[in-house]
Tab-separated table of C-alpha atoms in Angstrom:
chain	number	residue	atom	x	y	z
X	1	MET	CA	0.000	0.000	0.000
X	2	LYS	CA	1.362	3.419	-0.943
X	3	PHE	CA	1.851	6.124	1.662
X	4	GLN	CA	-1.045	8.291	0.436
X	5	GLU	CA	-3.320	5.244	0.473
X	6	GLN	CA	-2.316	4.572	4.090
X	7	ILE	CA	-3.119	8.173	4.999
X	8	ASP	CA	-6.521	7.953	3.324
X	9	GLU	CA	-7.258	4.632	5.054
X	10	PHE	CA	-6.294	6.058	8.462
X	11	ARG	CA	-8.524	9.093	7.936
X	12	LYS	CA	-11.444	6.859	7.008
X	13	GLU	CA	-10.946	4.581	10.018
X	14	ILE	CA	-10.448	7.388	12.538
X	15	LYS	CA	-13.627	9.152	11.381
X	16	GLU	CA	-15.598	6.016	12.197
X	17	VAL	CA	-13.947	5.719	15.615
X	18	ILE	CA	-14.447	9.332	16.715
X	19	GLN	CA	-17.833	10.209	15.228
X	20	TYR	CA	-19.681	9.725	18.547
X	21	VAL	CA	-16.855	10.706	20.910
X	22	PRO	CA	-16.930	14.180	22.519
X	23	LEU	CA	-14.108	16.429	21.275
X	24	ALA	CA	-12.827	16.739	24.849
X	25	TRP	CA	-12.081	12.990	24.852
X	26	ILE	CA	-10.144	12.862	21.571
X	27	TRP	CA	-6.449	13.290	22.347
X	28	ASN	CA	-3.257	13.630	20.350
X	29	ALA	CA	0.080	12.987	22.037
X	30	ASP	CA	3.551	13.805	20.840
X	31	GLN	CA	6.975	14.144	22.371
X	32	THR	CA	9.107	17.192	21.855
X	33	GLY	CA	12.796	17.446	22.572
X	34	ILE	CA	14.270	20.595	24.074
X	35	LYS	CA	18.020	21.019	23.733
X	36	GLN	CA	19.950	21.902	26.879
X	37	GLU	CA	22.356	24.002	24.840
X	38	MET	CA	21.350	25.263	21.415
X	39	HIS	CA	23.960	25.078	18.694
X	40	PHE	CA	23.827	25.701	14.993
X	41	GLY	CA	25.952	24.611	12.060
X	42	ARG	CA	26.643	28.218	11.073
X	43	THR	CA	28.801	31.000	12.408
X	44	LEU	CA	29.212	34.648	11.564
X	45	THR	CA	32.735	35.872	10.919
X	46	PHE	CA	34.829	37.710	8.362
X	47	LYS	CA	35.378	36.168	4.912
X	48	GLY	CA	38.623	34.194	4.721
X	49	GLU	CA	38.939	33.779	8.510
X	50	LYS	CA	41.279	30.830	9.192
X	51	LYS	CA	39.960	29.919	12.638
X	52	VAL	CA	36.361	30.307	13.837
X	53	GLU	CA	35.555	29.767	17.499
X	54	ALA	CA	32.226	28.996	19.108
X	55	PHE	CA	31.260	28.958	22.763
X	56	ALA	CA	29.036	26.652	24.776
X	57	GLN	CA	28.390	26.859	28.496
X	58	LYS	CA	28.569	23.058	28.749
X	59	ILE	CA	29.940	21.017	25.853
X	60	ASN	CA	28.093	17.867	27.031
X	61	ALA	CA	24.811	19.813	27.010
X	62	THR	CA	25.030	20.292	23.231
X	63	ALA	CA	24.293	16.582	22.766
X	64	HIS	CA	21.483	16.204	25.315
X	65	SER	CA	17.892	17.300	25.571
X	66	TYR	CA	14.829	17.222	27.785
X	67	THR	CA	11.665	15.536	26.602
X	68	ALA	CA	8.144	16.851	27.139
X	69	GLN	CA	5.141	14.601	26.509
X	70	VAL	CA	2.625	17.098	25.127
X	71	VAL	CA	-1.030	16.039	24.893
X	72	ILE	CA	-3.859	18.141	23.440
X	73	ASN	CA	-7.505	17.324	22.822
X	74	ALA	CA	-9.679	18.145	19.819
X	75	GLU	CA	-11.060	21.179	21.697
X	76	GLY	CA	-7.534	22.598	21.899
X	77	GLN	CA	-7.010	22.019	25.628
X	78	LEU	CA	-3.620	20.865	26.882
X	79	MET	CA	-3.643	17.957	29.294
X	80	ARG	CA	-2.293	18.828	32.702
X	81	PRO	CA	-0.088	17.681	34.249
X	82	MET	CA	2.502	17.330	31.493
X	83	LEU	CA	5.280	14.763	31.790
X	84	VAL	CA	8.778	16.249	31.488
X	85	ILE	CA	11.852	14.026	31.427
X	86	PHE	CA	15.182	15.543	32.456
X	87	ARG	CA	18.603	14.172	31.657
X	88	GLU	CA	19.915	13.592	35.159
X	89	PRO	CA	21.680	10.224	35.541
X	90	LYS	CA	21.725	10.699	39.320
X	91	GLU	CA	18.817	12.774	40.550
X	92	PRO	CA	20.099	15.618	42.766
X	93	ASN	CA	18.874	15.782	46.379
X	94	CYS	CA	17.200	19.149	45.729
X	95	PHE	CA	15.327	17.878	42.636
X	96	ASP	CA	11.895	17.421	44.261
X	97	ALA	CA	12.119	20.591	46.355
X	98	LYS	CA	13.083	22.788	43.390
X	99	LEU	CA	10.237	21.424	41.248
X	100	ALA	CA	7.524	21.398	43.960
X	101	PRO	CA	5.969	24.761	42.901
X	102	PHE	CA	5.262	23.466	39.391
X	103	HIS	CA	1.923	21.668	39.791
X	104	ASN	CA	1.227	21.601	36.052
X	105	MET	CA	3.949	19.055	35.324
X	106	ILE	CA	5.311	15.794	36.596
X	107	VAL	CA	9.070	15.603	36.290
X	108	VAL	CA	11.185	12.480	36.164
X	109	SER	CA	14.801	11.929	35.256
X	110	THR	CA	16.624	9.371	33.151
X	111	GLN	CA	20.194	8.934	32.022
X	112	PHE	CA	19.486	10.371	28.561
X	113	GLY	CA	16.418	12.563	29.178
X	114	MET	CA	14.232	10.497	26.876
X	115	MET	CA	11.052	8.436	27.181
X	116	ASN	CA	11.431	4.679	27.559
X	117	SER	CA	8.881	1.844	27.741
X	118	GLN	CA	8.629	1.964	31.525
X	119	LEU	CA	7.952	5.721	31.491
X	120	GLY	CA	5.472	5.278	28.652
X	121	ILE	CA	3.438	2.864	30.771
X	122	TYR	CA	3.728	5.180	33.784
X	123	TRP	CA	2.490	8.118	31.673
X	124	LEU	CA	-0.440	6.125	30.300
X	125	GLU	CA	-1.572	4.734	33.679
X	126	GLU	CA	-0.804	7.635	36.037
X	127	ILE	CA	-1.265	10.735	33.880
X	128	PHE	CA	-3.274	10.049	30.732
X	129	LYS	CA	-6.007	7.683	31.963
X	130	PRO	CA	-7.001	9.713	35.054
X	131	HIS	CA	-7.361	12.935	32.997
X	132	ALA	CA	-8.613	11.793	29.585
X	133	GLY	CA	-12.358	11.245	30.050
X	134	LEU	CA	-14.542	8.138	30.229
X	135	ASN	CA	-13.799	6.513	26.862
X	136	PRO	CA	-10.959	8.518	25.345
X	137	VAL	CA	-9.420	8.121	21.914
X	138	LEU	CA	-5.648	8.583	21.882
X	139	VAL	CA	-3.907	9.272	18.575
X	140	VAL	CA	-0.123	8.940	18.586
X	141	ASP	CA	2.514	8.590	15.920
X	142	SER	CA	5.233	5.993	15.955
């Protein structure tokens, strides 16, 4: 099956699934990565410059990111709390205390700051299901 045919088939199937579901119970989830240190493949210098230097506060941070699991329903409402995954191989002692004021997110840490299967199950059971409505429809990409 060609890609466009798969898209058309998905659209047909999802219409049948959601036709009697309230918009507030139709959810779309996606992960977004946030770089710890932004860097670009371009620099600004004089033409013919032999050596171009760039600065980063933390070199290791240029290769790592945080992950936010963003979920929105068909009415345009964001699901709260939002799961945020920090790259902290060893969680600092002050981690919970520093994040306590932020009630709109649940923060966890992993070695690489990315979602894994265990966190995916945690998110589904502890965050999504309690906030999604009686019979929600969840649309995610691979």
